[in-house]
GROMACS .gro file of C-alpha atoms in nm:
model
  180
    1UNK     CA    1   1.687   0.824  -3.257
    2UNK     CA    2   1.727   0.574  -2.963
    3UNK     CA    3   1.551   0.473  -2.663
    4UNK     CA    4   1.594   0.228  -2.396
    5UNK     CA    5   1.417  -0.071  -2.489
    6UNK     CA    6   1.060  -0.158  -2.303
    7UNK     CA    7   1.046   0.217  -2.198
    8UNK     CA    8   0.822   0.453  -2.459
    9UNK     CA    9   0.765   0.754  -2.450
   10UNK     CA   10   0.467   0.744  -2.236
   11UNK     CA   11   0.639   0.558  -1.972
   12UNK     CA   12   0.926   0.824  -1.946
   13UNK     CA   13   0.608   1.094  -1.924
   14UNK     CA   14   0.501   0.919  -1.643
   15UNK     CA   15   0.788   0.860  -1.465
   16UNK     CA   16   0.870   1.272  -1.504
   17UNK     CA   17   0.556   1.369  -1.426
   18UNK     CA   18   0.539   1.175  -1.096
   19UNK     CA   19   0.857   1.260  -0.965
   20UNK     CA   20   0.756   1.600  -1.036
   21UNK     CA   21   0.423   1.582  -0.840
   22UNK     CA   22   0.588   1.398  -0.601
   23UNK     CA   23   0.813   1.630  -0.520
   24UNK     CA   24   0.524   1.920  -0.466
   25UNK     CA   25   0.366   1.643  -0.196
   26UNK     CA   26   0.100   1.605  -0.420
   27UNK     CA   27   0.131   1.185  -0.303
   28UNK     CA   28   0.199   1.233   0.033
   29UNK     CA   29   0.003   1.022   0.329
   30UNK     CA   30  -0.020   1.335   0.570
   31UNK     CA   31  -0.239   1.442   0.344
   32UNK     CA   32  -0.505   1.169   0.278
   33UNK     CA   33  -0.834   1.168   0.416
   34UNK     CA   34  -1.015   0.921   0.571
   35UNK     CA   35  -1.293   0.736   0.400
   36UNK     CA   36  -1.621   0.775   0.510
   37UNK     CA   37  -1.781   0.481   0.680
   38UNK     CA   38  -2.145   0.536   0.586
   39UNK     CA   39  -2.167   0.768   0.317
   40UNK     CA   40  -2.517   0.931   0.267
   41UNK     CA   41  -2.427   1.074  -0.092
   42UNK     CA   42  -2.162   0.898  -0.340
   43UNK     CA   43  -2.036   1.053  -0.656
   44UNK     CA   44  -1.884   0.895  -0.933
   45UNK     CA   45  -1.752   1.011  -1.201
   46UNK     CA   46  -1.658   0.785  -1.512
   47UNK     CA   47  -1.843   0.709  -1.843
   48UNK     CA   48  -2.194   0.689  -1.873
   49UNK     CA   49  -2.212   0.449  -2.072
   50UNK     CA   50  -1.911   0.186  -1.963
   51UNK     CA   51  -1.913  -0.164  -1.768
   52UNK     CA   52  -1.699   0.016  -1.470
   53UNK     CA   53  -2.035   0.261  -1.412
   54UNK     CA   54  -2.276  -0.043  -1.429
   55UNK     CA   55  -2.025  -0.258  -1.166
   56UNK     CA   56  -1.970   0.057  -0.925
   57UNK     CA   57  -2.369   0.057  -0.927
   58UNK     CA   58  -2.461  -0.335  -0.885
   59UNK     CA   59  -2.160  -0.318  -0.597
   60UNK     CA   60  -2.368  -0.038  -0.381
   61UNK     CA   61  -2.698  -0.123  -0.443
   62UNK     CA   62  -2.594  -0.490  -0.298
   63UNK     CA   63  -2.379  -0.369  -0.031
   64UNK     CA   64  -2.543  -0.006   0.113
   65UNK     CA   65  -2.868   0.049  -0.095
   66UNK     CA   66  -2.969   0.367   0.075
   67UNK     CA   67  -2.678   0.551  -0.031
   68UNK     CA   68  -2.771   0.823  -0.291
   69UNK     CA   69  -2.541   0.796  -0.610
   70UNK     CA   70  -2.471   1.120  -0.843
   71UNK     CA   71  -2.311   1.034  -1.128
   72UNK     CA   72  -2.059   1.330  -1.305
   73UNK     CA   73  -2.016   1.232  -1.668
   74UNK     CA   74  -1.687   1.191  -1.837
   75UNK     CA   75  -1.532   1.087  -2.094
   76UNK     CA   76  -1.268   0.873  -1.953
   77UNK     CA   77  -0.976   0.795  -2.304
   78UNK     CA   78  -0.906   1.024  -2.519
   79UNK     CA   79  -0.812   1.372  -2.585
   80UNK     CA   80  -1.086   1.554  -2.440
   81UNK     CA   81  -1.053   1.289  -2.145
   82UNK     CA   82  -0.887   1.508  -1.924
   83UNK     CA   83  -1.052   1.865  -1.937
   84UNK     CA   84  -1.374   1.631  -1.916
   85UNK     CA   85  -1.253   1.468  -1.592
   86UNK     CA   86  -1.125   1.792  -1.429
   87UNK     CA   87  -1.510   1.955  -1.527
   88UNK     CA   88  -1.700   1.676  -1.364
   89UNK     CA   89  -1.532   1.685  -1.041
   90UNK     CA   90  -1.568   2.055  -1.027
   91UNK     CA   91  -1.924   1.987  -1.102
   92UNK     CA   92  -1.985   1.725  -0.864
   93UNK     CA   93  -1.778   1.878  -0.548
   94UNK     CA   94  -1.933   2.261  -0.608
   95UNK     CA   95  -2.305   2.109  -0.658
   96UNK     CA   96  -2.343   1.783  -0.489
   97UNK     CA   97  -2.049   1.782  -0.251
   98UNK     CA   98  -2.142   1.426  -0.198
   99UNK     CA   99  -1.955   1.261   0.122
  100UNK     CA  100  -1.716   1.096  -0.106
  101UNK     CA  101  -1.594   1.077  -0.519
  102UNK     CA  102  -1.567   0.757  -0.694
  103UNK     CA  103  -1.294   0.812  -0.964
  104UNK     CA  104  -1.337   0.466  -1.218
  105UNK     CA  105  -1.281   0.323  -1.529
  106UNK     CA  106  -1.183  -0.064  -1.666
  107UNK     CA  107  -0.877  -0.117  -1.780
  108UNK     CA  108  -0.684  -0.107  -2.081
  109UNK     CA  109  -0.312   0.014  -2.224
  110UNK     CA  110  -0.100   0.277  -2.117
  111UNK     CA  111  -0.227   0.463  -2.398
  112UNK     CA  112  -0.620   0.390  -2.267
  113UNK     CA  113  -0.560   0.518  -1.946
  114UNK     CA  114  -0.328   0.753  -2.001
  115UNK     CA  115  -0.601   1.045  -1.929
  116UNK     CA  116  -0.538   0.951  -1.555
  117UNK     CA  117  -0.181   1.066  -1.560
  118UNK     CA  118  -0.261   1.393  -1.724
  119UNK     CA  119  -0.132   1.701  -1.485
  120UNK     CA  120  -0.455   1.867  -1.483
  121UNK     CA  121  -0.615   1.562  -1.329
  122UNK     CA  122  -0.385   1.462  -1.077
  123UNK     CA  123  -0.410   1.874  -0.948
  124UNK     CA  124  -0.790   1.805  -0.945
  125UNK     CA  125  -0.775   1.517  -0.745
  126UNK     CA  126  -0.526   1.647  -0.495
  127UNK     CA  127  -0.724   1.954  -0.448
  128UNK     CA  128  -1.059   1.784  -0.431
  129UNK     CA  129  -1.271   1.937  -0.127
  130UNK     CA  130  -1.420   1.554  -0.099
  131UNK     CA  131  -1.264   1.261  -0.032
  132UNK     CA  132  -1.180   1.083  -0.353
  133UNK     CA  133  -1.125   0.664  -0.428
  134UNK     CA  134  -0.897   0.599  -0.728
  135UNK     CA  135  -1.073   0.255  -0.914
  136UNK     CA  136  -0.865   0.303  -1.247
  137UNK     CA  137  -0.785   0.009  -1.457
  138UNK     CA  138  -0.736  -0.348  -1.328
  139UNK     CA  139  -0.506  -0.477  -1.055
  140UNK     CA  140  -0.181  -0.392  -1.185
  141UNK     CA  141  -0.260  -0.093  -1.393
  142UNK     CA  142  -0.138   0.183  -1.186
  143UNK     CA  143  -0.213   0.594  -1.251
  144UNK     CA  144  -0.090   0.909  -1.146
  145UNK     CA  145  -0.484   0.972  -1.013
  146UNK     CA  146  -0.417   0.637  -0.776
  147UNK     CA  147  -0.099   0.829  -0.619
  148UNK     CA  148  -0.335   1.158  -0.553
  149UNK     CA  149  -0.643   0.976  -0.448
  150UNK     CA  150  -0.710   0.983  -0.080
  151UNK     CA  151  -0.717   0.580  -0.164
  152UNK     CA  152  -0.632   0.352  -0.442
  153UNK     CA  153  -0.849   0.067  -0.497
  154UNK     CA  154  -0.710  -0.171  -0.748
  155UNK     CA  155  -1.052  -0.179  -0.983
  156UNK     CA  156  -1.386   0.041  -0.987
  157UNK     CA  157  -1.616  -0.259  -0.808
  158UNK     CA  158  -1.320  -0.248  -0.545
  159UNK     CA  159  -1.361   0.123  -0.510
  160UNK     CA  160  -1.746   0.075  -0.461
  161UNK     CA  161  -1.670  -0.203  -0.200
  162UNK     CA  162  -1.405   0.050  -0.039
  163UNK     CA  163  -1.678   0.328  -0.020
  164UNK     CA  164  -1.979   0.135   0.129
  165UNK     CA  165  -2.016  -0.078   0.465
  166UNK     CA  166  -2.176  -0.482   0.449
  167UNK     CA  167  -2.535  -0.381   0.449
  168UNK     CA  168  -2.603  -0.720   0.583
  169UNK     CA  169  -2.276  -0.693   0.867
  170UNK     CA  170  -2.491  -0.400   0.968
  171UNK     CA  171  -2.836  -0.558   1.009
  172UNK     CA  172  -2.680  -0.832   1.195
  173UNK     CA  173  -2.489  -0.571   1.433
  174UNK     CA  174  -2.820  -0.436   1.519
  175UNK     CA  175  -2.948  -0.732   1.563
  176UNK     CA  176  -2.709  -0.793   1.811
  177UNK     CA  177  -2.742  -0.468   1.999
  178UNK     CA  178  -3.112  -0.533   1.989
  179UNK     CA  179  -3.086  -0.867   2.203
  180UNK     CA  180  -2.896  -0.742   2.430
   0.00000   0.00000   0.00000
């Protein structure tokens, strides 16, 4: 057999699969949402037990500490990645329905994230009732999920930045409209 070389398999998946989804309008701005601007309720869903959850927390607890956070477990690599993914944003729009989704995990190979480019994901995304931020990977790592997302932040402590106002730009605003 022969292949171009730099382009596996899994890149050639990708690039099929997006021109497919593409073509559907699956990626298409009209049909983004807006970002809340103060979000009472934020979901996440990622692993339970990886850095990306512990950053996404740290980043709104220091920037908008009276948000609620509801976390959706997930596997996030891995075979059962994607069914898992697809479950806990059912779970977390139908039960929560939290004012917007954070979608996260660090970043790693092709192969790591590859659960992110999986069909049945991407669908979920698109057709999430909530507004969802895509914080997949690191800055150049780029997902089918990021193209669905209602916004692609380029890591998950940038999607937790994305989803929450300055606490502190906010005290000093009503400081402001207090004096006057």
């Amino acid at each position: 057999t022969m292949r171009l070389a730099g382009e596996g398999a899994f890149y050639q998946e990708f690039l099929r699969l997006k021109a497919k989804l593409e073509e559907e309008g699956l990626f298409d701005p009209e049909r983004k949402r807006p970002i809340p601007s103060m979000p009472k309720i934020i979901g996440i869903v990622t692993s339970p037990t990886g850095a990306a959850l512990q950053d996404m927390l740290n980043t709104i607890r220091r920037r908008f500490p009276i948000a609620s956070v509801v976390l959706a477990p997930s596997t996030v690599q891995g075979t059962e990645a994607p069914l898992g993914i697809v479950k806990a944003l059912q779970r977390i729009t139908q039960e929560i329905n939290p004012d917007v989704i954070l979608l996260g995990r660090g970043g790693g190979s092709i192969e790591d994230l590859w659960a992110f480019n999986d069909e049945a994901v991407v669908r979920a995304v698109a057709a999430s009732p909530v507004p969802i931020i895509s914080g997949v990977g690191h800055e150049t790592d780029f997902t089918l999920t990021d193209f669905a997302a209602d916004f692609r932040a380029p890591t998950p402590t940038a999607a937790a930045e994305i989803a929450t106002p300055d606490g502190v730009e906010l005290l000093v605003s009503i400081e402001e409209l207090k004096s006057k």
